[in-house]
Amino acid sequence: MLLVLLLFYIIVVVVEAVAWQPELRSFWEKESSKDDAGALVRAVRLELKRSLQVYPQLKSRDEAWDFLSKTTQRREDYVLIMKNRVFVDEAFIRIDKNNRHLQFVYSVTRVRELPDVAYLINRFAFGDRHPYPRGPPHFKPPCAREGGGDVDFELVISKYHGYEQCGVLIPNMYNFNELAKWNATTRTLAKAAKIRWKERQDLAFWRGQILAQDKCHRDHGNYARWQALALSRRYPEDLACHCLDGKPCKFRNDTKTPCVDLPYDETMRALHEEPREHHSEPMVGLEEFANYKFLLNIPGTISGSYSRHLNVLWSLAAVVLLWDSPHVEWYYPALRSGVTHVSVSAASVRDVILRLKNDHARAATLAYQAKRVHDLFLCADCVAHYFHLVLHAVAKRFALATVFDDNNSLVDDNNSLASSREKRKTLLRQITKNDLLDDDDDGGGGVDAKTSSVSSSRLLEVRFSSDPETIVPPSKSTTKSTPYMFVRRVAPTDEGGLAPTSEDFRLADWRPGKGA
Ligand SMILES: *[C@@H]1O[C@H](CO)[C@@H](O)[C@H](O)[C@H]1NC(C)=O
Ligand SMILES: *[C@@H]1O[C@H](CO)[C@@H](O)[C@H](O)[C@H]1NC(C)=O
Ligand SMILES: *[C@@H]1O[C@H](CO)[C@@H](O)[C@H](O)[C@H]1NC(C)=O
Ligand SMILES: *[C@@H]1O[C@H](CO)[C@@H](O)[C@H](O)[C@H]1NC(C)=O
């Protein structure tokens, strides 16, 4: 009898202990104060440091100039921050996702003084200049440029294949693009999270959309979603996973795109064939998620990478169940399966739920730890703090203070202020130079570029406000609360700074969701 019990115990434990791919085991094995908030923060900082050390430490001012010059050549990707003001090329704002990132950056400048810095933002969960994740999720491409050569330094919002991919992680531009709004949302969620444990439903909740990707290596997230729906159909007393009314709920045509490792089973096929109302439910407010004990997160629909959903789940004092996946976000180094969340797969999720249903103390501890992840990393001020930290580290790694510091007093005993100014002017001319007037890209700037830039600089300063009157002359039809994006053209001054070219404030025709 004892032996049977023991065997049962071993099986249950084995089933539950689905290893979570991104877990930083080497860090947590060494860390002595495992439960200390300081350890969680250290884990995140250490990975920030490690990911930055992939790029050579720059030392001299010349190296820093080269870095800036190279960075600003990627017009669709670079952001320049000077004196806590945000500048981009006009090519940048044509991309919706970029503008959401700008909105995020601008909202951080409202609460923090950011260092002078220039960086490239990578809009994708894999480097677009680096090998595309063609392999299965466990494939680990090195941080190397396709075709060889140096890898450009980039900030990335997620890494599809895990930490080793290129770039430094920063928060995504969806949950956090308006920090003040996120701040308010988290307050609402904190209130909702106060619901008593025993009043919550004993179910693993998930509700979202499902897309279909016609490439197998990109369809993992959608497949996992169908798996969750199928499990929910089989075990409705344990899982409540449904598509969202009015949102896509699609499946891959597996005659056209068969995927060996993503086979649809009978339940899934039955779901595909029935009217979708049978497996769809209406949208609910985020605070209603707190009515459940278990909140399931499933990888994203585009390439099985991050899901915006997850960033909300930590705050609800529920047990977070993370569908295992190699992708990472900026705070993942702090996460440990069995401590902050439980890693699950289609094969294990039901057993995990059943076990936690019978172990209130353990479930309550996991719920508490999840809330702590929110309080340490996802609160509005935490997000601002982390971004500030990243930009400081970037400025240091690439010696940017040697360029941006007006006085250069710490840099060079020789009176190099004038020459630095010249160089700065040259750079600014180079990045404000308008292609229409001057097509050659020799990077030299020059008199022509300077004179033309006064009227047609392509460098824009970006700001956001929900109140059009604070930035532009009154406009009658603009009273909604979502911030509007404002841009104005700026051109180099004789002092090596940037000034608006004229009255040229204009309301860009961009608001979230309305982008190009
Ligand atoms: C969030 O709200 C708190 C309380 O009102 C405020 O002190 C803090 O500065 C806000 N943070 C951000 C990032 O908006
Ligand atoms: C799936 O693809 C096959 C082959 O291209 C096609 O014949 C079939 O009509 C498609 N099925 C659906 C439901 O679109
Ligand atoms: C830079 O120069 C300005 C004006 O000359 C001065 O006020 C400021 O303190 C200087 N900063 C440093 C870091 O030397
Ligand atoms: C500084 O000036 C001295 C004397 O003019 C010169 O020999 C030296 O090379 C200069 N150093 C730098 C770093 O420019």
Coordinates of C-alpha atoms and ligand atoms in Angstrom, one line a residue:
M1 CA 0.0 0.0 0.0
L2 CA 2.7 2.4 1.0
L3 CA 4.6 1.5 -2.1
V4 CA 1.6 2.2 -4.2
L5 CA 1.2 5.6 -2.5
L6 CA 4.8 6.4 -3.1
L7 CA 4.6 5.4 -6.7
F8 CA 1.5 7.6 -7.1
Y9 CA 3.3 10.5 -5.5
I10 CA 6.3 10.1 -7.8
I11 CA 4.1 10.0 -10.8
V12 CA 2.2 13.1 -9.8
V13 CA 5.3 15.0 -9.0
V14 CA 6.9 14.0 -12.3
V15 CA 3.8 15.0 -14.2
E16 CA 3.7 18.4 -12.4
A17 CA 7.4 19.2 -12.8
V18 CA 7.3 20.2 -16.5
A19 CA 10.6 22.0 -16.9
W20 CA 10.1 25.5 -18.0
Q21 CA 12.5 26.2 -20.9
P22 CA 13.5 29.8 -20.1
E23 CA 14.3 29.1 -16.4
L24 CA 17.7 30.5 -15.5
R25 CA 18.7 27.4 -13.6
S26 CA 22.3 28.3 -13.3
F27 CA 21.4 31.6 -11.5
W28 CA 18.8 30.1 -9.2
E29 CA 21.0 27.2 -8.2
K30 CA 23.7 29.5 -7.0
E31 CA 21.4 32.2 -5.5
S32 CA 21.3 31.8 -1.7
S33 CA 18.4 34.1 -0.9
K34 CA 16.0 32.5 -3.3
D35 CA 12.9 34.1 -1.8
D36 CA 14.2 37.6 -1.4
A37 CA 12.8 40.3 -3.7
G38 CA 16.5 41.4 -4.1
A39 CA 17.3 38.0 -5.8
L40 CA 14.5 38.5 -8.3
V41 CA 15.8 41.9 -9.2
R42 CA 19.3 40.7 -9.4
A43 CA 18.3 38.0 -11.9
V44 CA 16.8 40.5 -14.2
R45 CA 19.7 42.9 -13.9
L46 CA 22.2 40.2 -14.5
E47 CA 20.6 39.1 -17.8
L48 CA 20.4 42.8 -18.9
K49 CA 24.2 43.0 -18.2
R50 CA 24.9 39.7 -20.0
S51 CA 22.9 40.6 -23.0
L52 CA 24.7 43.9 -23.3
Q53 CA 28.1 42.3 -23.0
V54 CA 27.6 40.5 -26.3
Y55 CA 28.4 43.9 -27.8
P56 CA 32.0 45.3 -27.5
Q57 CA 32.5 48.0 -24.8
L58 CA 33.2 51.3 -26.5
K59 CA 35.7 53.6 -24.9
S60 CA 36.7 56.5 -27.0
R61 CA 34.6 59.4 -28.3
D62 CA 35.4 58.4 -31.9
E63 CA 34.0 54.9 -31.3
A64 CA 30.9 56.5 -29.8
W65 CA 30.5 58.8 -32.9
D66 CA 30.8 55.8 -35.1
F67 CA 28.1 54.0 -33.1
L68 CA 25.8 57.0 -33.4
S69 CA 26.5 57.5 -37.0
K70 CA 25.8 53.9 -37.8
T71 CA 22.7 53.7 -35.7
T72 CA 21.1 56.7 -37.2
Q73 CA 21.5 55.3 -40.7
R74 CA 18.8 52.8 -40.0
R75 CA 16.1 55.4 -40.4
E76 CA 13.1 53.2 -39.8
D77 CA 14.5 51.8 -36.5
Y78 CA 16.4 54.4 -34.5
V79 CA 15.3 56.6 -31.6
L80 CA 17.4 59.5 -30.4
I81 CA 16.8 60.9 -26.9
M82 CA 18.5 64.1 -25.9
K83 CA 17.6 66.3 -22.9
N84 CA 14.7 64.0 -22.3
R85 CA 13.2 64.8 -25.7
V86 CA 12.4 62.1 -28.2
F87 CA 13.6 62.4 -31.8
V88 CA 13.1 60.0 -34.8
D89 CA 13.4 60.0 -38.6
E90 CA 10.3 60.6 -40.5
A91 CA 10.6 57.1 -41.9
F92 CA 10.2 55.8 -38.4
I93 CA 6.7 57.1 -37.7
R94 CA 5.2 55.4 -40.8
I95 CA 5.2 52.2 -38.8
D96 CA 2.4 51.7 -36.3
K97 CA 4.3 49.5 -33.9
N98 CA 7.1 52.1 -33.8
N99 CA 4.7 54.8 -32.8
R100 CA 3.4 52.7 -29.9
H101 CA 7.0 52.4 -28.8
L102 CA 7.4 56.1 -29.0
Q103 CA 4.3 56.6 -26.9
F104 CA 5.9 54.3 -24.3
V105 CA 9.2 56.2 -24.4
Y106 CA 7.4 59.6 -24.2
S107 CA 5.3 58.4 -21.3
V108 CA 8.5 57.4 -19.5
T109 CA 10.0 60.8 -20.0
R110 CA 7.0 62.2 -18.1
V111 CA 8.1 60.4 -15.0
R112 CA 11.8 59.9 -15.4
E113 CA 14.8 61.9 -16.8
L114 CA 16.2 59.6 -19.4
P115 CA 19.9 59.7 -20.4
D116 CA 21.0 61.0 -23.8
V117 CA 21.1 58.0 -26.0
A118 CA 20.4 56.6 -29.4
Y119 CA 19.3 53.0 -30.1
L120 CA 17.7 50.8 -32.6
I121 CA 14.3 49.3 -31.8
N122 CA 13.5 45.8 -33.1
R123 CA 9.8 45.6 -33.6
F124 CA 9.8 41.8 -33.9
A125 CA 10.3 39.0 -31.4
F126 CA 13.3 37.9 -33.4
G127 CA 16.0 40.2 -35.0
D128 CA 14.9 41.2 -38.4
R129 CA 18.5 41.5 -39.3
H130 CA 19.3 38.2 -37.7
P131 CA 18.4 34.6 -38.7
Y132 CA 14.6 34.3 -39.0
P133 CA 13.4 31.6 -36.6
R134 CA 12.7 29.0 -39.3
G135 CA 13.4 26.1 -37.0
P136 CA 11.1 24.6 -34.3
P137 CA 10.9 26.6 -31.1
H138 CA 13.7 24.6 -29.4
F139 CA 16.1 25.6 -32.2
K140 CA 18.7 28.0 -30.9
P141 CA 20.2 30.3 -33.4
P142 CA 23.3 32.1 -32.3
C143 CA 23.5 35.8 -32.0
A144 CA 25.0 36.3 -35.4
R145 CA 24.1 38.2 -38.5
E146 CA 22.8 36.3 -41.5
G147 CA 25.6 36.4 -44.1
G148 CA 28.2 37.4 -41.5
G149 CA 29.4 40.8 -40.2
D150 CA 28.8 42.7 -37.0
V151 CA 25.4 42.5 -35.4
D152 CA 23.7 45.9 -34.9
F153 CA 22.8 46.6 -31.3
E154 CA 19.0 46.5 -30.8
L155 CA 16.4 46.7 -28.1
V156 CA 13.9 43.9 -28.5
I157 CA 10.5 43.3 -26.9
S158 CA 10.7 39.5 -26.7
K159 CA 13.0 36.8 -27.9
Y160 CA 11.4 33.9 -29.6
H161 CA 14.2 31.4 -29.0
G162 CA 15.3 32.4 -25.6
Y163 CA 17.9 34.7 -24.0
E164 CA 20.7 33.9 -26.3
Q165 CA 19.2 35.7 -29.2
C166 CA 20.6 39.1 -30.0
G167 CA 19.5 42.3 -28.3
V168 CA 18.5 43.7 -24.9
L169 CA 14.9 43.1 -23.7
I170 CA 12.5 46.0 -23.0
P171 CA 8.8 46.1 -22.3
N172 CA 6.5 45.7 -25.3
M173 CA 4.6 48.6 -26.7
Y174 CA 1.1 47.2 -26.2
N175 CA 0.4 46.9 -22.5
F176 CA 2.7 49.8 -21.6
N177 CA 2.5 52.4 -24.3
E178 CA 0.7 54.8 -22.0
L179 CA 2.2 54.3 -18.6
A180 CA -0.3 56.7 -16.9
K181 CA -3.1 54.6 -18.3
W182 CA -1.4 51.3 -17.3
N183 CA -1.0 52.9 -13.8
A184 CA -4.7 53.4 -13.6
T185 CA -5.4 49.9 -15.0
T186 CA -3.2 48.3 -12.3
R187 CA -5.1 50.1 -9.6
T188 CA -8.4 48.7 -10.9
L189 CA -6.8 45.2 -11.1
A190 CA -5.4 45.5 -7.6
K191 CA -8.9 46.1 -6.3
A192 CA -10.3 43.2 -8.3
A193 CA -7.5 40.9 -7.0
K194 CA -8.9 41.3 -3.4
I195 CA -11.6 38.8 -4.1
R196 CA -11.4 35.9 -1.6
W197 CA -9.8 32.7 -2.7
K198 CA -12.8 30.5 -1.9
E199 CA -15.1 32.8 -3.9
R200 CA -13.1 32.3 -7.0
Q201 CA -14.0 29.6 -9.5
D202 CA -12.0 26.5 -9.4
L203 CA -11.1 26.7 -13.1
A204 CA -8.2 27.6 -15.4
F205 CA -9.4 30.5 -17.4
W206 CA -8.3 31.6 -20.8
R207 CA -10.1 33.7 -23.4
G208 CA -8.5 35.0 -26.6
Q209 CA -8.3 34.9 -30.3
I210 CA -6.7 32.2 -32.5
L211 CA -5.2 33.0 -35.8
A212 CA -3.8 30.5 -38.3
Q213 CA -0.3 30.7 -39.7
D214 CA 0.5 28.9 -42.9
K215 CA 4.1 28.1 -41.8
C216 CA 4.5 25.3 -39.2
H217 CA 7.2 27.1 -37.3
R218 CA 5.0 30.0 -36.7
D219 CA 1.8 28.2 -35.7
H220 CA 2.8 26.8 -32.3
G221 CA 0.9 29.5 -30.3
N222 CA -2.3 28.9 -32.3
Y223 CA -1.9 25.1 -32.0
A224 CA -1.5 25.4 -28.2
R225 CA -4.7 27.5 -28.1
W226 CA -6.6 24.8 -29.9
Q227 CA -5.2 22.3 -27.5
A228 CA -6.4 24.4 -24.6
L229 CA -9.9 24.6 -26.2
A230 CA -9.9 20.9 -26.7
L231 CA -9.0 20.2 -23.1
S232 CA -11.6 22.6 -22.0
R233 CA -14.2 20.6 -24.0
R234 CA -13.1 17.4 -22.4
Y235 CA -12.7 18.7 -18.9
P236 CA -15.1 21.6 -18.5
E237 CA -15.0 21.2 -14.7
D238 CA -11.2 22.1 -14.7
L239 CA -10.7 24.4 -17.7
A240 CA -12.6 27.4 -19.1
C241 CA -10.8 28.2 -22.4
H242 CA -12.7 29.8 -25.2
C243 CA -12.3 32.0 -28.3
L244 CA -13.5 35.5 -28.0
D245 CA -16.7 36.6 -29.7
G246 CA -16.0 38.9 -32.7
K247 CA -12.3 38.0 -32.8
P248 CA -10.6 35.6 -35.2
C249 CA -10.9 31.9 -34.2
K250 CA -9.2 30.2 -37.0
F251 CA -7.5 26.9 -37.7
R252 CA -4.8 26.1 -40.2
N253 CA -5.9 24.1 -43.3
D254 CA -3.8 21.1 -42.6
T255 CA -4.4 19.6 -46.1
K256 CA -2.7 22.6 -47.5
T257 CA -0.2 23.1 -44.6
P258 CA 0.3 19.8 -42.8
C259 CA 2.6 20.1 -39.8
V260 CA 4.0 16.9 -38.4
D261 CA 4.5 18.2 -34.9
L262 CA 1.1 20.0 -34.8
P263 CA -1.4 17.3 -35.5
Y264 CA -5.1 18.2 -34.9
D265 CA -6.8 15.5 -32.8
E266 CA -10.4 14.4 -33.0
T267 CA -11.7 16.9 -30.4
M268 CA -9.9 19.7 -32.2
R269 CA -11.4 18.7 -35.5
A270 CA -14.8 18.5 -34.0
L271 CA -14.3 22.1 -32.7
H272 CA -13.2 23.2 -36.2
E273 CA -16.4 21.7 -37.7
E274 CA -19.0 23.0 -35.2
P275 CA -20.4 26.5 -35.4
R276 CA -17.9 28.8 -33.7
E277 CA -20.5 30.1 -31.2
H278 CA -20.1 26.8 -29.5
H279 CA -16.6 27.5 -28.4
S280 CA -16.7 31.3 -28.2
E281 CA -17.6 33.5 -25.3
P282 CA -18.0 37.3 -25.0
M283 CA -15.2 39.6 -24.1
V284 CA -14.9 40.2 -20.3
G285 CA -13.2 43.1 -18.5
L286 CA -9.7 42.3 -17.3
E287 CA -10.8 42.6 -13.6
E288 CA -13.1 39.7 -14.1
F289 CA -10.2 37.4 -14.6
A290 CA -9.8 37.7 -10.8
N291 CA -12.9 35.5 -10.5
Y292 CA -10.7 32.5 -11.3
K293 CA -8.1 30.7 -9.3
F294 CA -6.0 29.7 -12.2
L295 CA -5.1 31.9 -15.2
L296 CA -3.6 30.3 -18.2
N297 CA -1.2 32.0 -20.5
I298 CA -0.7 30.6 -24.0
P299 CA 2.0 31.7 -26.4
G300 CA 1.1 34.3 -29.0
T301 CA -0.7 33.9 -32.3
I302 CA 1.9 35.3 -34.7
S303 CA 5.0 33.2 -34.0
G304 CA 4.3 31.6 -30.6
S305 CA 6.1 34.3 -28.8
Y306 CA 4.9 36.7 -26.1
S307 CA 1.2 37.3 -25.5
R308 CA 0.2 40.7 -24.2
H309 CA -2.3 38.9 -22.0
L310 CA 0.3 37.6 -19.6
N311 CA 1.4 41.1 -18.5
V312 CA -2.0 41.5 -16.9
L313 CA -2.2 38.1 -15.2
W314 CA 0.4 38.6 -12.6
S315 CA -1.5 41.4 -10.8
L316 CA -4.6 39.3 -10.1
A317 CA -3.3 37.2 -7.2
A318 CA -4.2 34.0 -9.0
V319 CA -2.0 31.0 -9.9
V320 CA -0.4 31.8 -13.2
L321 CA 0.0 28.7 -15.5
L322 CA 2.5 29.3 -18.2
W323 CA 2.2 27.1 -21.3
D324 CA 5.8 26.1 -21.8
S325 CA 7.6 27.9 -24.6
P326 CA 11.2 29.1 -25.1
H327 CA 10.3 32.8 -25.7
V328 CA 11.3 35.3 -23.0
E329 CA 10.4 38.8 -22.0
W330 CA 12.4 41.3 -19.9
Y331 CA 11.4 40.1 -16.4
Y332 CA 11.5 36.3 -17.2
P333 CA 14.9 35.8 -15.5
A334 CA 13.0 36.4 -12.2
L335 CA 10.5 33.6 -12.9
R336 CA 10.8 30.0 -11.6
S337 CA 8.4 27.2 -12.3
G338 CA 6.8 26.0 -9.1
V339 CA 7.6 29.3 -7.4
T340 CA 6.3 32.2 -9.4
H341 CA 4.1 30.2 -11.7
V342 CA 3.7 26.6 -12.9
S343 CA 4.9 25.6 -16.3
V344 CA 2.3 23.4 -18.1
S345 CA 1.9 21.6 -21.4
A346 CA -1.2 20.0 -23.0
A347 CA -0.1 16.7 -21.4
S348 CA 0.3 18.1 -17.8
V349 CA -2.1 21.1 -17.4
R350 CA -5.1 19.1 -16.1
D351 CA -3.0 17.2 -13.5
V352 CA -1.5 20.4 -12.4
I353 CA -4.9 22.0 -11.9
L354 CA -6.3 18.9 -10.1
R355 CA -3.3 18.8 -7.7
L356 CA -3.5 22.5 -6.9
K357 CA -7.3 22.3 -6.3
N358 CA -6.4 19.9 -3.5
D359 CA -3.6 21.9 -2.1
H360 CA -4.9 25.3 -1.1
A361 CA -1.7 26.3 0.8
R362 CA 0.4 25.7 -2.3
A363 CA -2.0 27.4 -4.6
A364 CA -2.2 30.4 -2.3
T365 CA 1.6 30.7 -2.1
L366 CA 1.8 30.6 -5.9
A367 CA -0.9 33.3 -6.2
Y368 CA 1.1 35.5 -3.7
Q369 CA 4.3 35.0 -5.6
A370 CA 2.6 36.0 -8.9
K371 CA 1.4 39.2 -7.4
R372 CA 5.0 39.9 -6.3
V373 CA 6.2 39.5 -9.9
H374 CA 3.7 42.3 -10.8
D375 CA 4.7 44.5 -7.8
L376 CA 8.4 44.2 -8.7
F377 CA 8.5 44.3 -12.4
L378 CA 5.2 45.2 -14.0
C379 CA 3.8 48.1 -12.0
A380 CA 3.9 51.3 -14.1
D381 CA 6.8 52.8 -12.0
C382 CA 8.7 49.5 -12.2
V383 CA 8.4 49.5 -16.0
A384 CA 9.6 53.1 -16.2
H385 CA 12.4 52.3 -13.8
Y386 CA 13.6 49.3 -15.8
F387 CA 13.6 51.2 -19.1
H388 CA 15.6 54.0 -17.5
L389 CA 18.0 51.3 -16.2
V390 CA 18.4 49.8 -19.7
L391 CA 19.1 53.2 -21.3
H392 CA 21.7 54.0 -18.7
A393 CA 23.4 50.7 -19.3
V394 CA 23.3 51.3 -23.1
A395 CA 24.7 54.8 -22.8
K396 CA 27.6 53.4 -20.7
R397 CA 28.3 50.4 -22.9
F398 CA 28.6 52.6 -26.0
A399 CA 30.3 55.5 -24.2
L400 CA 27.6 57.9 -25.3
A401 CA 28.3 60.4 -22.6
T402 CA 31.6 61.2 -24.5
V403 CA 29.5 62.6 -27.3
F404 CA 26.4 64.0 -25.6
D405 CA 28.1 65.8 -22.8
D406 CA 28.2 69.4 -24.0
N407 CA 31.2 70.3 -21.9
N408 CA 33.3 67.2 -22.4
S409 CA 35.0 68.2 -19.3
L410 CA 35.3 64.6 -18.0
V411 CA 36.5 63.3 -21.3
D412 CA 39.4 65.3 -22.6
D413 CA 41.7 67.8 -21.0
N414 CA 42.4 69.3 -24.3
N415 CA 39.9 72.0 -25.2
S416 CA 38.0 69.7 -27.4
L417 CA 34.6 71.4 -27.0
A418 CA 34.8 73.1 -30.3
S419 CA 35.8 70.1 -32.2
S420 CA 33.2 68.0 -30.5
R421 CA 30.6 70.6 -31.4
E422 CA 31.8 70.4 -35.0
K423 CA 31.4 66.7 -35.0
R424 CA 28.0 66.9 -33.4
K425 CA 26.9 69.4 -36.0
T426 CA 28.1 67.1 -38.7
L427 CA 26.2 64.2 -37.3
L428 CA 23.0 66.2 -36.9
R429 CA 23.3 67.4 -40.4
Q430 CA 23.8 63.9 -41.6
I431 CA 20.7 62.6 -39.9
T432 CA 18.5 65.5 -40.8
K433 CA 19.6 65.5 -44.4
N434 CA 16.7 65.0 -46.7
D435 CA 17.1 62.3 -49.3
L436 CA 15.0 64.2 -51.8
L437 CA 17.5 67.0 -51.9
D438 CA 20.6 65.0 -51.5
D439 CA 20.6 61.4 -52.4
D440 CA 24.2 60.5 -51.7
D441 CA 24.8 58.8 -48.4
D442 CA 28.4 59.6 -47.7
G443 CA 27.4 60.7 -44.2
G444 CA 29.6 63.8 -44.5
G445 CA 26.8 66.4 -44.1
G446 CA 28.1 69.6 -45.5
V447 CA 26.9 73.0 -46.4
D448 CA 24.2 71.9 -48.8
A449 CA 22.7 69.5 -46.4
K450 CA 22.8 72.1 -43.7
T451 CA 21.0 74.8 -45.7
S452 CA 18.4 72.4 -47.1
S453 CA 17.7 70.9 -43.7
V454 CA 16.4 74.2 -42.4
S455 CA 13.3 73.8 -44.5
S456 CA 13.2 70.1 -45.1
S457 CA 14.9 68.2 -42.2
R458 CA 13.6 64.7 -41.9
L459 CA 14.3 64.6 -38.1
L460 CA 11.2 64.9 -36.0
E461 CA 10.7 65.6 -32.4
V462 CA 7.8 63.5 -31.1
R463 CA 5.4 64.3 -28.3
F464 CA 2.0 63.0 -27.2
S465 CA -0.9 64.6 -25.5
S466 CA -4.6 63.8 -25.1
D467 CA -5.1 67.5 -25.0
P468 CA -4.5 69.0 -28.4
E469 CA -4.5 72.5 -27.0
T470 CA -1.4 71.9 -25.0
I471 CA 0.6 71.4 -28.2
V472 CA -1.2 72.7 -31.2
P473 CA -3.8 75.4 -31.8
P474 CA -7.3 74.4 -30.8
S475 CA -8.9 71.8 -33.0
K476 CA -12.6 71.2 -32.6
S477 CA -13.0 67.5 -33.1
T478 CA -10.3 66.3 -30.8
T479 CA -11.5 65.6 -27.3
K480 CA -11.0 61.9 -26.9
S481 CA -8.7 60.7 -24.1
T482 CA -6.3 58.6 -26.2
P483 CA -3.2 60.6 -26.8
Y484 CA -2.5 62.2 -30.1
M485 CA 0.9 62.1 -31.5
F486 CA 2.5 65.4 -32.4
V487 CA 5.6 65.8 -34.5
R488 CA 7.6 68.8 -35.5
R489 CA 10.6 69.1 -37.8
V490 CA 13.8 70.0 -36.1
A491 CA 17.1 71.0 -37.6
P492 CA 20.6 71.6 -36.3
T493 CA 21.6 74.9 -34.7
D494 CA 25.0 76.5 -34.9
E495 CA 25.6 75.4 -31.4
G496 CA 25.2 71.8 -32.3
G497 CA 21.7 71.5 -30.8
L498 CA 18.4 70.9 -32.4
A499 CA 15.7 73.5 -32.8
P500 CA 12.2 73.5 -34.4
T501 CA 12.5 74.7 -37.9
S502 CA 9.5 77.0 -37.7
E503 CA 5.9 77.1 -36.3
D504 CA 5.9 73.6 -37.8
F505 CA 4.0 71.8 -35.1
R506 CA 1.6 69.4 -36.7
L507 CA -0.9 66.8 -35.7
A508 CA 0.2 63.5 -37.1
D509 CA -2.7 61.4 -38.3
W510 CA -1.8 58.7 -35.9
R511 CA -3.5 57.4 -32.9
P512 CA -3.2 53.9 -31.5
G513 CA -5.0 51.4 -33.7
K514 CA -5.2 53.9 -36.6
G515 CA -1.6 53.5 -37.7
A516 CA -0.2 52.7 -41.1
Ligands
LIG1 C1 1.4 56.0 -10.8 O1 0.5 56.6 -9.9 C2 1.1 56.9 -8.7 C3 0.0 57.3 -7.7 O2 -0.8 58.3 -8.3 C4 2.1 58.1 -9.0 O3 2.8 58.4 -7.8 C5 3.1 57.6 -10.0 O4 4.0 58.6 -10.3 C6 2.4 57.1 -11.2 N1 3.4 56.5 -12.1 C7 3.4 56.5 -13.4 C8 4.5 55.8 -14.1 O5 2.5 57.1 -14.0
LIG2 C1 -7.7 23.2 -47.7 O1 -6.8 23.2 -48.7 C2 -7.1 22.3 -49.7 C3 -5.9 22.1 -50.6 O2 -5.4 23.4 -51.0 C4 -8.3 22.7 -50.4 O3 -8.7 21.8 -51.4 C5 -9.5 22.8 -49.4 O4 -10.6 23.3 -50.0 C6 -9.1 23.7 -48.3 N1 -10.1 23.6 -47.2 C7 -10.7 24.7 -46.7 C8 -11.7 24.4 -45.6 O5 -10.4 25.8 -47.0
LIG3 C1 28.9 72.7 -18.5 O1 28.9 74.1 -18.8 C2 27.9 74.8 -18.2 C3 28.0 76.2 -18.7 O2 29.2 76.6 -19.1 C4 28.0 74.7 -16.7 O3 26.9 75.4 -16.1 C5 27.9 73.3 -16.2 O4 28.1 73.1 -14.9 C6 28.9 72.4 -17.0 N1 28.7 71.0 -16.7 C7 29.8 70.2 -16.4 C8 29.4 68.8 -16.1 O5 30.9 70.6 -16.3
LIG4 C1 46.1 67.2 -26.4 O1 46.9 68.3 -26.7 C2 48.3 68.0 -26.7 C3 49.0 69.3 -26.9 O2 48.4 70.2 -27.8 C4 48.5 67.0 -27.8 O3 49.9 66.7 -27.9 C5 47.7 65.7 -27.5 O4 47.8 64.8 -28.6 C6 46.3 66.1 -27.4 N1 45.5 64.9 -27.0 C7 44.4 64.5 -27.5 C8 43.8 63.3 -27.0 O5 43.9 65.1 -28.5

